[in-house]
Amino acid sequence: MKQISNYINGELVPAKGAGYLPVYDPSTGELYAEAPASDVKDVELAYQAAAQAFPGWSGTSADERSAVLLRIADLIESNLEKLAQAESLDNGKPISLARSVDIPRSAANFRFFAKAITQFSSESHEMPDAINYTLRQPLGVVGTISPWNLPLYLFTWKIAPALAAGNTVVAKPSEVTPMSAYLLSELCIEAGLPPGVLNVVHGDGIAVGAEITKHAGIKAISFTGSTRVGREIAQVAAPMFKKLSLEMGGKNPNLIFADCDYEKMLTTTVRSSFSNQGQICLCGSRIFVESSMYERFKTDFVERVSALTVGLPSAEDTDLGAIVSEAHYQKVLSYIDLAQQEGGSILTGGKAVHPLGSEGGWYIAPTVIEGLSHDCRTNQEEIFGPVVSIMPFTTEEEVLHYANDIPYGLSCTIWTEHLSRANRLAKNIEAGIVWINTWMLRDLRTPFGGMKYSGVGREGGLEALRFFTEPKNVCIQYGD
Ligand code: NAD
């Protein structure tokens, strides 16, 4: 049984109190590791270490911090295979995805912010008799809380800018997938990150996440996860006037017009529906298709989706691996039942499967549903699994209404060769991220996040460095 440790004050240590939490292998459903069941005492130790490290770390030059972060990026790259295997085992995602997306992107997060901080600058505003300049200073100790779907990718997406900007961090990875954050702790020690600069506290949401949120010394919370937990965090942190960045749930629409590049759209739509078993916040799960092309799309899409391989995460040819946990597997299956109760027809999938070589494990066939109204529960609530709903539309106005008529507003994908229409829709769509004729194409300099129930604040590029710094204006009068 593998045993995971906390990383506090530069050392790998067990939790102070309650022992360990079970960590399951989603491909078999069996216990394979345990992670510290930390609580308020461990959060306090992590905070004390971070507070002690803050003056030293915030006092280093941007170049010095950049050099350490680049060493971490190099170490992630040189351990890519080990990290990819660990992530795939822990999360159930196909090894090919962990190898090509999760781990390279985790290294890229460190590399990007290591470079960005050396180019970060602030404004000055001149008056006739005075000059203002803005200092951008690190906040102090900050807290990060991340989910299980892209475990190392999203964990590093927060800590890299926080550290680059000179903060020290108390970080909580998801208790469902703690392994890669633990392996990163080992790499931080190897890279020579000074003790206390990053502290990783494992444990569940209430015992650790809520304690980080309400800790009076922790100045900001950067959270990615469900809208329900984001709301709980806001309820605690907002009255304390903490800076908050909340990246939450989504229910993203795909708007597919008959004039699109059909083959590119079809291939990408299969990917945007079922990548990582549909467990990416940016997956499109409400697929609106112009009625003149609906039957053609339905036939071709269902054929492609039926041909996807649900397999062991470790197999090279697996398209969809296992669902991350038993609880989530049951939740996704319950939504498939709901869809049928709401009058939906299952065109393919719709059930649990057992790929060859697996007896236990939590696998669901990629599922396509039709016949549902845009405003039924199946089409309004986040399922976050391999389940999509296809619906016809006739006019641009109609599909814009369907797309926006939902509490969420994370991302949207538009497929059309009609330039004006694409831009018109992009302007009017209620989402923080719009892709036109592509999906998941990411430039780390761009603002990332959602509106409405999907998020508050933006990550990425300068937005993240601004979030993790406090602007302070200094005004000097020239005098005679
Ligand atoms: P979750 O909200 O259940 O958990 C996220 C993290 O919050 C975990 O580390 C958890 O332990 C912690 N947590 C739980 N309760 C807490 C509390 N009361 N106080 C503080 N922390 C607490 O989400 P999840 O199930 O791990 O992840 C799936 C969700 O994440 C989906 O809703 C998905 O859309 C969302 N997500 C959003 C984005 C985005 O960028 N918007 C990206 C990835 C995932």
Short mmCIF file of C-alpha atoms and ligand atoms in Angstrom, two decimals:
data_model
loop_
_atom_site.label_atom_id
_atom_site.label_comp_id
_atom_site.label_asym_id
_atom_site.label_seq_id
_atom_site.Cartn_x
_atom_site.Cartn_y
_atom_site.Cartn_z
CA MET A 1 0.00 0.00 0.00
CA LYS A 2 1.48 3.33 -1.05
CA GLN A 3 1.48 5.97 1.64
CA ILE A 4 1.22 9.66 0.81
CA SER A 5 2.64 12.37 3.10
CA ASN A 6 1.91 16.02 3.65
CA TYR A 7 4.64 18.46 2.59
CA ILE A 8 5.09 21.02 5.34
CA ASN A 9 8.06 23.27 5.98
CA GLY A 10 10.12 21.44 3.37
CA GLU A 11 9.53 17.97 4.83
CA LEU A 12 7.33 15.01 3.99
CA VAL A 13 5.35 14.36 7.16
CA PRO A 14 2.25 12.41 8.29
CA ALA A 15 -0.86 14.21 9.50
CA LYS A 16 -0.92 15.12 13.18
CA GLY A 17 -4.16 13.42 14.13
CA ALA A 18 -6.74 11.33 12.43
CA GLY A 19 -4.71 8.82 10.39
CA TYR A 20 -5.31 8.18 6.70
CA LEU A 21 -7.98 8.42 4.01
CA PRO A 22 -8.40 5.61 1.45
CA VAL A 23 -7.33 6.25 -2.15
CA TYR A 24 -8.92 4.02 -4.81
CA ASP A 25 -7.80 2.80 -8.22
CA PRO A 26 -10.84 3.64 -10.42
CA SER A 27 -9.90 0.96 -12.95
CA THR A 28 -10.49 -1.82 -10.39
CA GLY A 29 -12.37 -0.09 -7.59
CA GLU A 30 -9.71 -1.33 -5.19
CA LEU A 31 -7.85 0.53 -2.47
CA TYR A 32 -4.27 1.15 -3.57
CA ALA A 33 -2.94 4.01 -1.42
CA GLU A 34 -3.71 6.15 1.58
CA ALA A 35 -3.41 9.88 2.09
CA PRO A 36 -3.11 11.84 5.34
CA ALA A 37 -6.47 12.71 6.91
CA SER A 38 -5.22 16.12 7.94
CA ASP A 39 -7.19 18.57 10.01
CA VAL A 40 -7.00 22.04 11.54
CA LYS A 41 -3.70 21.21 13.30
CA ASP A 42 -1.96 20.41 10.02
CA VAL A 43 -3.42 23.50 8.35
CA GLU A 44 -2.04 25.57 11.22
CA LEU A 45 1.42 23.99 10.90
CA ALA A 46 1.37 24.64 7.16
CA TYR A 47 0.28 28.22 7.73
CA GLN A 48 3.03 28.82 10.31
CA ALA A 49 5.65 27.43 7.92
CA ALA A 50 4.33 29.57 5.08
CA ALA A 51 4.19 32.71 7.24
CA GLN A 52 7.77 32.15 8.37
CA ALA A 53 8.96 31.61 4.79
CA PHE A 54 7.14 34.65 3.40
CA PRO A 55 9.64 37.45 4.20
CA GLY A 56 12.50 35.48 2.66
CA TRP A 57 10.65 34.31 -0.44
CA SER A 58 8.93 37.64 -1.15
CA GLY A 59 12.30 39.34 -0.69
CA THR A 60 13.99 37.35 -3.48
CA SER A 61 14.26 38.82 -6.94
CA ALA A 62 11.92 37.75 -9.72
CA ASP A 63 14.91 36.11 -11.41
CA GLU A 64 15.69 34.00 -8.34
CA ARG A 65 12.10 32.81 -8.02
CA SER A 66 11.98 32.19 -11.74
CA ALA A 67 15.08 29.97 -11.58
CA VAL A 68 13.57 27.72 -8.89
CA LEU A 69 10.28 27.41 -10.76
CA LEU A 70 12.11 26.54 -13.96
CA ARG A 71 13.96 23.78 -12.10
CA ILE A 72 10.59 22.37 -10.97
CA ALA A 73 9.36 22.51 -14.59
CA ASP A 74 12.47 20.63 -15.74
CA LEU A 75 11.99 17.98 -13.06
CA ILE A 76 8.33 17.48 -14.04
CA GLU A 77 9.50 16.95 -17.60
CA SER A 78 12.26 14.54 -16.69
CA ASN A 79 9.77 12.56 -14.56
CA LEU A 80 7.00 12.76 -17.15
CA GLU A 81 6.46 9.03 -17.53
CA LYS A 82 6.41 8.37 -13.78
CA LEU A 83 3.96 11.22 -13.18
CA ALA A 84 1.76 10.21 -16.11
CA GLN A 85 1.53 6.61 -14.85
CA ALA A 86 0.68 7.86 -11.35
CA GLU A 87 -1.97 10.29 -12.62
CA SER A 88 -3.60 7.67 -14.83
CA LEU A 89 -3.72 5.13 -11.99
CA ASP A 90 -5.03 7.66 -9.47
CA ASN A 91 -7.68 9.27 -11.69
CA GLY A 92 -8.64 6.54 -14.19
CA LYS A 93 -7.76 8.72 -17.20
CA PRO A 94 -6.13 7.11 -20.26
CA ILE A 95 -2.36 7.01 -19.96
CA SER A 96 -2.11 8.62 -23.41
CA LEU A 97 -3.98 11.68 -22.10
CA ALA A 98 -1.91 11.98 -18.93
CA ARG A 99 1.24 11.72 -21.05
CA SER A 100 0.20 14.18 -23.75
CA VAL A 101 -1.87 16.71 -21.79
CA ASP A 102 -1.85 16.62 -17.98
CA ILE A 103 1.83 16.31 -17.23
CA PRO A 104 3.25 18.46 -20.07
CA ARG A 105 0.77 21.17 -19.15
CA SER A 106 1.81 21.00 -15.47
CA ALA A 107 5.42 21.65 -16.51
CA ALA A 108 4.23 24.39 -18.86
CA ASN A 109 2.36 26.09 -15.99
CA PHE A 110 5.61 26.43 -14.01
CA ARG A 111 7.62 27.43 -17.07
CA PHE A 112 5.06 30.00 -18.18
CA PHE A 113 4.79 31.80 -14.82
CA ALA A 114 8.54 31.53 -14.21
CA LYS A 115 9.01 33.54 -17.40
CA ALA A 116 5.98 35.79 -16.95
CA ILE A 117 7.14 37.12 -13.59
CA THR A 118 10.36 38.39 -15.14
CA GLN A 119 8.22 40.49 -17.55
CA PHE A 120 5.59 41.59 -15.03
CA SER A 121 5.41 45.35 -14.55
CA SER A 122 3.11 47.93 -13.06
CA GLU A 123 1.76 51.27 -14.19
CA SER A 124 2.70 54.86 -13.53
CA HIS A 125 0.32 57.81 -13.97
CA GLU A 126 1.81 61.24 -14.42
CA MET A 127 0.10 64.49 -13.35
CA PRO A 128 1.32 68.03 -14.11
CA ASP A 129 3.04 68.35 -10.73
CA ALA A 130 3.26 64.77 -9.50
CA ILE A 131 3.76 61.17 -10.43
CA ASN A 132 1.92 58.10 -9.25
CA TYR A 133 3.45 54.68 -9.44
CA THR A 134 1.80 51.41 -8.56
CA LEU A 135 3.56 48.80 -6.51
CA ARG A 136 2.32 45.24 -7.00
CA GLN A 137 3.24 43.36 -3.87
CA PRO A 138 2.64 39.72 -2.97
CA LEU A 139 -0.31 39.13 -0.66
CA GLY A 140 1.38 36.93 1.93
CA VAL A 141 0.20 33.38 2.63
CA VAL A 142 -2.42 32.28 0.11
CA GLY A 143 -4.60 29.16 -0.08
CA THR A 144 -5.29 27.04 -3.14
CA ILE A 145 -7.95 24.32 -3.36
CA SER A 146 -8.22 22.12 -6.44
CA PRO A 147 -10.38 19.30 -7.87
CA TRP A 148 -9.79 15.73 -9.09
CA ASN A 149 -10.42 15.97 -12.82
CA LEU A 150 -7.06 17.41 -13.93
CA PRO A 151 -5.22 16.86 -10.66
CA LEU A 152 -1.67 18.09 -11.29
CA TYR A 153 -2.59 20.41 -14.17
CA LEU A 154 -5.00 22.50 -12.05
CA PHE A 155 -2.95 22.22 -8.86
CA THR A 156 0.07 23.76 -10.61
CA TRP A 157 -2.07 26.30 -12.52
CA LYS A 158 -2.67 27.96 -9.15
CA ILE A 159 0.54 27.48 -7.24
CA ALA A 160 2.88 28.51 -10.07
CA PRO A 161 1.55 32.12 -10.35
CA ALA A 162 1.16 32.39 -6.56
CA LEU A 163 4.80 31.43 -6.00
CA ALA A 164 6.10 33.43 -8.96
CA ALA A 165 4.48 36.58 -7.54
CA GLY A 166 6.30 36.05 -4.22
CA ASN A 167 3.53 34.55 -2.07
CA THR A 168 3.88 31.47 0.05
CA VAL A 169 1.20 28.83 -0.30
CA VAL A 170 -0.93 26.38 1.64
CA ALA A 171 -2.29 24.06 -1.06
CA LYS A 172 -4.96 21.40 -0.86
CA PRO A 173 -5.27 18.88 -3.69
CA SER A 174 -8.42 16.79 -4.06
CA GLU A 175 -8.60 13.91 -1.59
CA VAL A 176 -9.91 11.76 -4.48
CA THR A 177 -6.66 12.12 -6.47
CA PRO A 178 -3.80 13.10 -4.13
CA MET A 179 -0.93 11.15 -5.70
CA SER A 180 0.55 13.58 -8.24
CA ALA A 181 0.56 16.49 -5.77
CA TYR A 182 2.52 14.26 -3.41
CA LEU A 183 5.03 13.38 -6.14
CA LEU A 184 5.33 17.09 -6.91
CA SER A 185 6.25 17.71 -3.25
CA GLU A 186 9.22 15.38 -3.73
CA LEU A 187 10.24 17.30 -6.85
CA CYS A 188 9.99 20.65 -5.04
CA ILE A 189 12.46 19.37 -2.44
CA GLU A 190 14.79 18.17 -5.21
CA ALA A 191 14.50 21.54 -6.98
CA GLY A 192 15.61 23.38 -3.84
CA LEU A 193 12.38 25.25 -3.16
CA PRO A 194 13.03 26.80 0.27
CA PRO A 195 11.16 25.16 3.21
CA GLY A 196 7.68 26.55 3.88
CA VAL A 197 7.31 28.30 0.52
CA LEU A 198 4.87 25.64 -0.68
CA ASN A 199 2.98 23.46 1.79
CA VAL A 200 0.70 20.66 0.63
CA VAL A 201 -1.95 19.52 3.09
CA HIS A 202 -3.92 16.41 2.13
CA GLY A 203 -7.38 15.67 3.47
CA ASP A 204 -11.05 16.18 2.82
CA GLY A 205 -12.97 19.33 2.03
CA ILE A 206 -14.32 20.05 5.48
CA ALA A 207 -11.31 19.09 7.60
CA VAL A 208 -8.75 20.88 5.39
CA GLY A 209 -10.41 22.99 2.65
CA ALA A 210 -12.83 24.76 4.97
CA GLU A 211 -10.04 25.32 7.53
CA ILE A 212 -7.84 26.96 4.89
CA THR A 213 -10.80 29.12 3.81
CA LYS A 214 -11.52 30.40 7.29
CA HIS A 215 -7.94 30.83 8.48
CA ALA A 216 -7.55 34.48 9.44
CA GLY A 217 -3.93 34.64 8.28
CA ILE A 218 -4.58 33.29 4.75
CA LYS A 219 -5.13 36.31 2.54
CA ALA A 220 -6.63 34.86 -0.62
CA ILE A 221 -8.32 31.68 -1.81
CA SER A 222 -7.95 30.37 -5.33
CA PHE A 223 -10.48 27.59 -5.79
CA THR A 224 -11.42 25.29 -8.65
CA GLY A 225 -14.27 22.84 -8.15
CA SER A 226 -18.04 22.62 -8.00
CA THR A 227 -20.39 25.59 -7.80
CA ARG A 228 -21.82 24.20 -4.54
CA VAL A 229 -18.43 24.26 -2.79
CA GLY A 230 -17.50 27.58 -4.41
CA ARG A 231 -20.61 29.07 -2.85
CA GLU A 232 -19.68 27.66 0.58
CA ILE A 233 -16.20 29.14 0.27
CA ALA A 234 -17.59 32.53 -0.75
CA GLN A 235 -19.95 32.52 2.24
CA VAL A 236 -17.00 32.14 4.60
CA ALA A 237 -14.32 34.14 2.81
CA ALA A 238 -16.32 37.13 1.53
CA PRO A 239 -17.19 38.52 5.00
CA MET A 240 -13.48 38.20 5.85
CA PHE A 241 -12.77 40.34 2.73
CA LYS A 242 -10.36 37.78 1.31
CA LYS A 243 -9.44 37.96 -2.33
CA LEU A 244 -11.33 35.17 -4.09
CA SER A 245 -10.87 33.45 -7.41
CA LEU A 246 -13.58 30.85 -8.01
CA GLU A 247 -13.49 28.53 -11.04
CA MET A 248 -16.62 26.42 -10.85
CA GLY A 249 -18.98 24.19 -12.76
CA GLY A 250 -20.13 24.39 -16.35
CA LYS A 251 -22.68 23.04 -18.81
CA ASN A 252 -21.19 24.22 -22.03
CA PRO A 253 -23.03 24.54 -25.34
CA ASN A 254 -21.77 23.60 -28.80
CA LEU A 255 -23.46 25.61 -31.55
CA ILE A 256 -23.12 23.74 -34.83
CA PHE A 257 -24.25 25.41 -38.06
CA ALA A 258 -24.75 23.63 -41.38
CA ASP A 259 -22.04 25.73 -43.07
CA CYS A 260 -19.25 24.44 -40.80
CA ASP A 261 -16.17 22.45 -41.82
CA TYR A 262 -18.04 19.20 -41.24
CA GLU A 263 -15.21 16.72 -40.81
CA LYS A 264 -13.22 18.96 -38.47
CA MET A 265 -16.35 19.70 -36.47
CA LEU A 266 -17.27 16.02 -36.15
CA THR A 267 -13.82 14.88 -35.01
CA THR A 268 -13.50 17.74 -32.55
CA THR A 269 -17.03 17.31 -31.19
CA VAL A 270 -16.31 13.67 -30.33
CA ARG A 271 -13.22 14.87 -28.44
CA SER A 272 -14.93 17.84 -26.76
CA SER A 273 -17.70 15.51 -25.57
CA PHE A 274 -15.72 12.56 -24.22
CA SER A 275 -12.14 13.58 -23.52
CA ASN A 276 -11.18 12.50 -19.97
CA GLN A 277 -14.56 10.65 -19.84
CA GLY A 278 -16.31 14.01 -20.19
CA GLN A 279 -14.76 15.12 -16.91
CA ILE A 280 -13.26 18.39 -18.15
CA CYS A 281 -15.00 21.58 -17.11
CA LEU A 282 -14.67 22.75 -20.74
CA CYS A 283 -16.35 19.72 -22.35
CA GLY A 284 -19.41 20.61 -24.39
CA SER A 285 -22.41 18.59 -23.20
CA ARG A 286 -25.29 20.51 -24.80
CA ILE A 287 -24.91 20.02 -28.54
CA PHE A 288 -27.20 22.18 -30.66
CA VAL A 289 -27.23 21.30 -34.38
CA GLU A 290 -28.87 23.27 -37.19
CA SER A 291 -31.94 21.27 -38.20
CA SER A 292 -31.04 21.03 -41.90
CA MET A 293 -27.98 18.96 -40.88
CA TYR A 294 -29.34 17.32 -37.75
CA GLU A 295 -30.03 13.82 -39.14
CA ARG A 296 -26.66 13.64 -40.91
CA PHE A 297 -24.83 14.76 -37.77
CA LYS A 298 -26.77 12.36 -35.56
CA THR A 299 -25.95 9.35 -37.74
CA ASP A 300 -22.25 10.18 -38.09
CA PHE A 301 -21.76 11.28 -34.48
CA VAL A 302 -23.41 8.17 -33.04
CA GLU A 303 -21.32 5.97 -35.36
CA ARG A 304 -18.05 7.63 -34.24
CA VAL A 305 -19.00 7.60 -30.57
CA SER A 306 -20.01 3.92 -30.68
CA ALA A 307 -16.57 3.13 -32.08
CA LEU A 308 -14.71 4.69 -29.13
CA THR A 309 -12.84 2.21 -26.95
CA VAL A 310 -13.69 2.18 -23.26
CA GLY A 311 -10.68 0.45 -21.79
CA LEU A 312 -8.17 0.10 -19.03
CA PRO A 313 -6.53 3.48 -18.33
CA SER A 314 -3.14 1.80 -18.75
CA ALA A 315 -3.90 0.51 -22.28
CA GLU A 316 -2.41 2.56 -25.10
CA ASP A 317 -5.51 2.38 -27.33
CA THR A 318 -8.04 3.42 -24.68
CA ASP A 319 -10.21 6.39 -25.62
CA LEU A 320 -12.22 6.52 -22.40
CA GLY A 321 -10.86 5.20 -19.11
CA ALA A 322 -12.64 4.84 -15.78
CA ILE A 323 -14.86 7.32 -13.94
CA VAL A 324 -12.91 8.79 -11.03
CA SER A 325 -14.86 7.39 -8.05
CA GLU A 326 -17.78 5.17 -7.18
CA ALA A 327 -19.79 8.15 -5.92
CA HIS A 328 -19.28 10.03 -9.17
CA TYR A 329 -20.02 6.90 -11.25
CA GLN A 330 -23.35 6.51 -9.43
CA LYS A 331 -24.12 10.19 -9.97
CA VAL A 332 -23.52 9.97 -13.73
CA LEU A 333 -25.65 6.80 -14.00
CA SER A 334 -28.45 8.49 -12.08
CA TYR A 335 -28.47 11.32 -14.64
CA ILE A 336 -28.77 8.78 -17.46
CA ASP A 337 -31.87 7.42 -15.67
CA LEU A 338 -33.21 10.94 -15.22
CA ALA A 339 -32.74 11.69 -18.92
CA GLN A 340 -34.93 8.71 -19.79
CA GLN A 341 -37.56 9.73 -17.23
CA GLU A 342 -37.56 13.16 -18.85
CA GLY A 343 -38.36 11.59 -22.22
CA GLY A 344 -34.87 11.33 -23.70
CA SER A 345 -33.85 8.47 -26.02
CA ILE A 346 -30.42 6.91 -25.62
CA LEU A 347 -28.82 6.73 -29.08
CA THR A 348 -25.68 4.96 -27.88
CA GLY A 349 -24.15 4.02 -24.52
CA GLY A 350 -26.36 4.70 -21.54
CA LYS A 351 -24.93 2.00 -19.33
CA ALA A 352 -22.03 0.79 -17.23
CA VAL A 353 -19.55 -1.44 -19.06
CA HIS A 354 -16.65 -3.69 -18.14
CA PRO A 355 -13.80 -3.52 -20.58
CA LEU A 356 -11.82 -6.67 -21.24
CA GLY A 357 -9.32 -7.21 -18.45
CA SER A 358 -11.35 -5.43 -15.76
CA GLU A 359 -13.72 -7.04 -13.31
CA GLY A 360 -14.43 -4.16 -10.97
CA GLY A 361 -13.87 -0.53 -11.79
CA TRP A 362 -16.21 2.28 -12.72
CA TYR A 363 -16.69 2.49 -16.47
CA ILE A 364 -19.56 4.09 -18.39
CA ALA A 365 -20.04 3.84 -22.16
CA PRO A 366 -20.02 7.21 -23.95
CA THR A 367 -23.64 8.22 -24.06
CA VAL A 368 -25.58 10.31 -26.58
CA ILE A 369 -29.15 11.34 -25.78
CA GLU A 370 -31.77 13.05 -27.96
CA GLY A 371 -35.31 14.22 -27.59
CA LEU A 372 -34.88 16.45 -24.55
CA SER A 373 -35.92 20.07 -24.20
CA HIS A 374 -33.13 22.56 -23.59
CA ASP A 375 -34.53 23.46 -20.18
CA CYS A 376 -35.05 20.03 -18.61
CA ARG A 377 -32.86 19.05 -15.64
CA THR A 378 -30.61 16.81 -17.73
CA ASN A 379 -29.78 19.81 -19.90
CA GLN A 380 -29.51 22.32 -17.07
CA GLU A 381 -27.49 20.51 -14.38
CA GLU A 382 -23.81 19.63 -14.58
CA ILE A 383 -23.30 15.87 -15.04
CA PHE A 384 -19.53 15.99 -15.59
CA GLY A 385 -19.32 12.58 -17.22
CA PRO A 386 -19.46 10.89 -20.66
CA VAL A 387 -23.01 12.04 -21.39
CA VAL A 388 -24.11 14.54 -24.04
CA SER A 389 -27.48 15.67 -25.32
CA ILE A 390 -28.11 16.60 -28.96
CA MET A 391 -30.84 19.01 -29.98
CA PRO A 392 -31.90 20.65 -33.27
CA PHE A 393 -32.37 24.39 -33.80
CA THR A 394 -33.57 26.52 -36.69
CA THR A 395 -32.39 30.10 -36.24
CA GLU A 396 -29.41 31.92 -34.78
CA GLU A 397 -31.65 33.77 -32.31
CA GLU A 398 -33.19 30.52 -31.13
CA VAL A 399 -29.85 28.81 -30.48
CA LEU A 400 -28.45 31.88 -28.73
CA HIS A 401 -31.43 31.74 -26.39
CA TYR A 402 -30.86 28.03 -25.70
CA ALA A 403 -27.15 28.57 -25.11
CA ASN A 404 -27.66 31.39 -22.61
CA ASP A 405 -30.76 30.07 -20.87
CA ILE A 406 -28.81 28.36 -18.06
CA PRO A 407 -27.18 29.44 -14.79
CA TYR A 408 -23.70 28.47 -16.00
CA GLY A 409 -21.37 30.45 -18.26
CA LEU A 410 -17.96 28.84 -18.59
CA SER A 411 -17.25 28.10 -22.25
CA CYS A 412 -18.92 27.75 -25.64
CA THR A 413 -17.88 26.31 -28.99
CA ILE A 414 -19.25 27.70 -32.25
CA TRP A 415 -18.94 25.85 -35.56
CA THR A 416 -19.59 27.98 -38.64
CA GLU A 417 -17.68 29.39 -41.61
CA HIS A 418 -19.87 32.53 -41.49
CA LEU A 419 -17.51 35.15 -40.08
CA SER A 420 -20.09 37.74 -39.05
CA ARG A 421 -22.33 35.19 -37.41
CA ALA A 422 -19.43 33.71 -35.46
CA ASN A 423 -18.41 37.11 -34.14
CA ARG A 424 -21.97 38.17 -33.42
CA LEU A 425 -22.58 35.03 -31.37
CA ALA A 426 -19.23 35.30 -29.59
CA LYS A 427 -20.18 38.80 -28.51
CA ASN A 428 -23.62 37.81 -27.23
CA ILE A 429 -22.88 34.48 -25.63
CA GLU A 430 -22.73 34.44 -21.83
CA ALA A 431 -19.47 32.56 -21.30
CA GLY A 432 -15.96 33.47 -20.24
CA ILE A 433 -14.34 31.44 -23.03
CA VAL A 434 -15.53 31.13 -26.64
CA TRP A 435 -13.94 28.85 -29.20
CA ILE A 436 -14.75 29.27 -32.88
CA ASN A 437 -14.04 26.24 -35.09
CA THR A 438 -11.79 24.67 -32.45
CA TRP A 439 -11.85 23.42 -28.85
CA MET A 440 -9.36 23.48 -25.95
CA LEU A 441 -6.83 25.51 -27.90
CA ARG A 442 -5.10 27.33 -25.04
CA ASP A 443 -2.71 30.23 -24.91
CA LEU A 444 -1.66 30.59 -21.27
CA ARG A 445 -1.56 34.40 -21.58
CA THR A 446 -5.34 34.65 -22.08
CA PRO A 447 -7.90 35.22 -19.29
CA PHE A 448 -9.38 31.92 -18.19
CA GLY A 449 -12.64 31.53 -16.27
CA GLY A 450 -16.39 31.73 -16.31
CA MET A 451 -19.30 34.03 -15.62
CA LYS A 452 -22.62 33.48 -13.81
CA TYR A 453 -22.50 30.27 -11.71
CA SER A 454 -19.25 29.21 -13.39
CA GLY A 455 -16.90 31.66 -11.80
CA VAL A 456 -15.70 34.86 -10.26
CA GLY A 457 -12.37 36.28 -11.38
CA ARG A 458 -10.01 35.03 -14.05
CA GLU A 459 -6.88 32.89 -14.05
CA GLY A 460 -4.10 32.83 -16.64
CA GLY A 461 -1.40 35.25 -17.72
CA LEU A 462 -1.36 38.66 -16.13
CA GLU A 463 -4.81 38.10 -14.60
CA ALA A 464 -3.30 35.48 -12.30
CA LEU A 465 -0.30 37.63 -11.39
CA ARG A 466 -2.65 40.53 -10.66
CA PHE A 467 -4.83 38.29 -8.50
CA PHE A 468 -1.85 37.17 -6.44
CA THR A 469 -0.56 40.73 -5.87
CA GLU A 470 -1.93 43.77 -4.10
CA PRO A 471 -1.73 47.03 -6.06
CA LYS A 472 -0.58 49.98 -3.98
CA ASN A 473 -0.51 53.48 -5.43
CA VAL A 474 2.29 55.83 -4.39
CA CYS A 475 1.83 59.53 -5.25
CA ILE A 476 4.80 61.92 -5.12
CA GLN A 477 4.53 65.63 -5.70
CA TYR A 478 7.55 67.05 -7.51
CA GLY A 479 7.81 70.22 -5.39
CA ASP A 480 9.78 73.22 -6.59
P1 NAD B 1 -15.56 19.79 -5.37
O1 NAD B 1 -16.13 21.15 -5.32
O2 NAD B 1 -16.30 18.69 -4.75
O3 NAD B 1 -14.11 19.78 -4.69
C1 NAD B 1 -13.08 20.66 -5.10
C2 NAD B 1 -12.10 20.85 -3.95
O4 NAD B 1 -12.75 21.53 -2.89
C3 NAD B 1 -11.59 19.53 -3.37
O5 NAD B 1 -10.23 19.67 -3.05
C4 NAD B 1 -12.43 19.39 -2.11
O6 NAD B 1 -11.83 18.60 -1.10
C5 NAD B 1 -12.56 20.83 -1.67
N1 NAD B 1 -13.70 21.11 -0.78
C6 NAD B 1 -14.84 20.39 -0.64
N2 NAD B 1 -15.65 20.99 0.28
C7 NAD B 1 -15.01 22.10 0.71
C8 NAD B 1 -15.34 23.14 1.62
N3 NAD B 1 -16.50 23.16 2.27
N4 NAD B 1 -14.46 24.16 1.78
C9 NAD B 1 -13.30 24.19 1.11
N5 NAD B 1 -12.92 23.21 0.24
C10 NAD B 1 -13.77 22.18 0.03
O7 NAD B 1 -15.26 19.50 -6.92
P2 NAD B 1 -14.71 18.16 -7.55
O8 NAD B 1 -15.83 17.16 -7.51
O9 NAD B 1 -13.39 17.83 -6.97
O10 NAD B 1 -14.44 18.62 -9.07
C11 NAD B 1 -15.42 18.66 -10.05
C12 NAD B 1 -15.98 20.06 -10.21
O11 NAD B 1 -14.93 20.96 -10.52
C13 NAD B 1 -16.97 20.18 -11.35
O12 NAD B 1 -18.06 20.94 -10.92
C14 NAD B 1 -16.20 20.92 -12.43
O13 NAD B 1 -16.97 21.69 -13.32
C15 NAD B 1 -15.33 21.80 -11.61
N6 NAD B 1 -14.17 22.27 -12.36
C16 NAD B 1 -14.16 23.57 -12.79
C17 NAD B 1 -13.09 24.04 -13.54
C18 NAD B 1 -13.03 25.48 -14.01
O14 NAD B 1 -11.97 25.91 -14.45
N7 NAD B 1 -14.11 26.24 -13.95
C19 NAD B 1 -12.02 23.19 -13.84
C20 NAD B 1 -12.08 21.87 -13.39
C21 NAD B 1 -13.17 21.42 -12.64
#
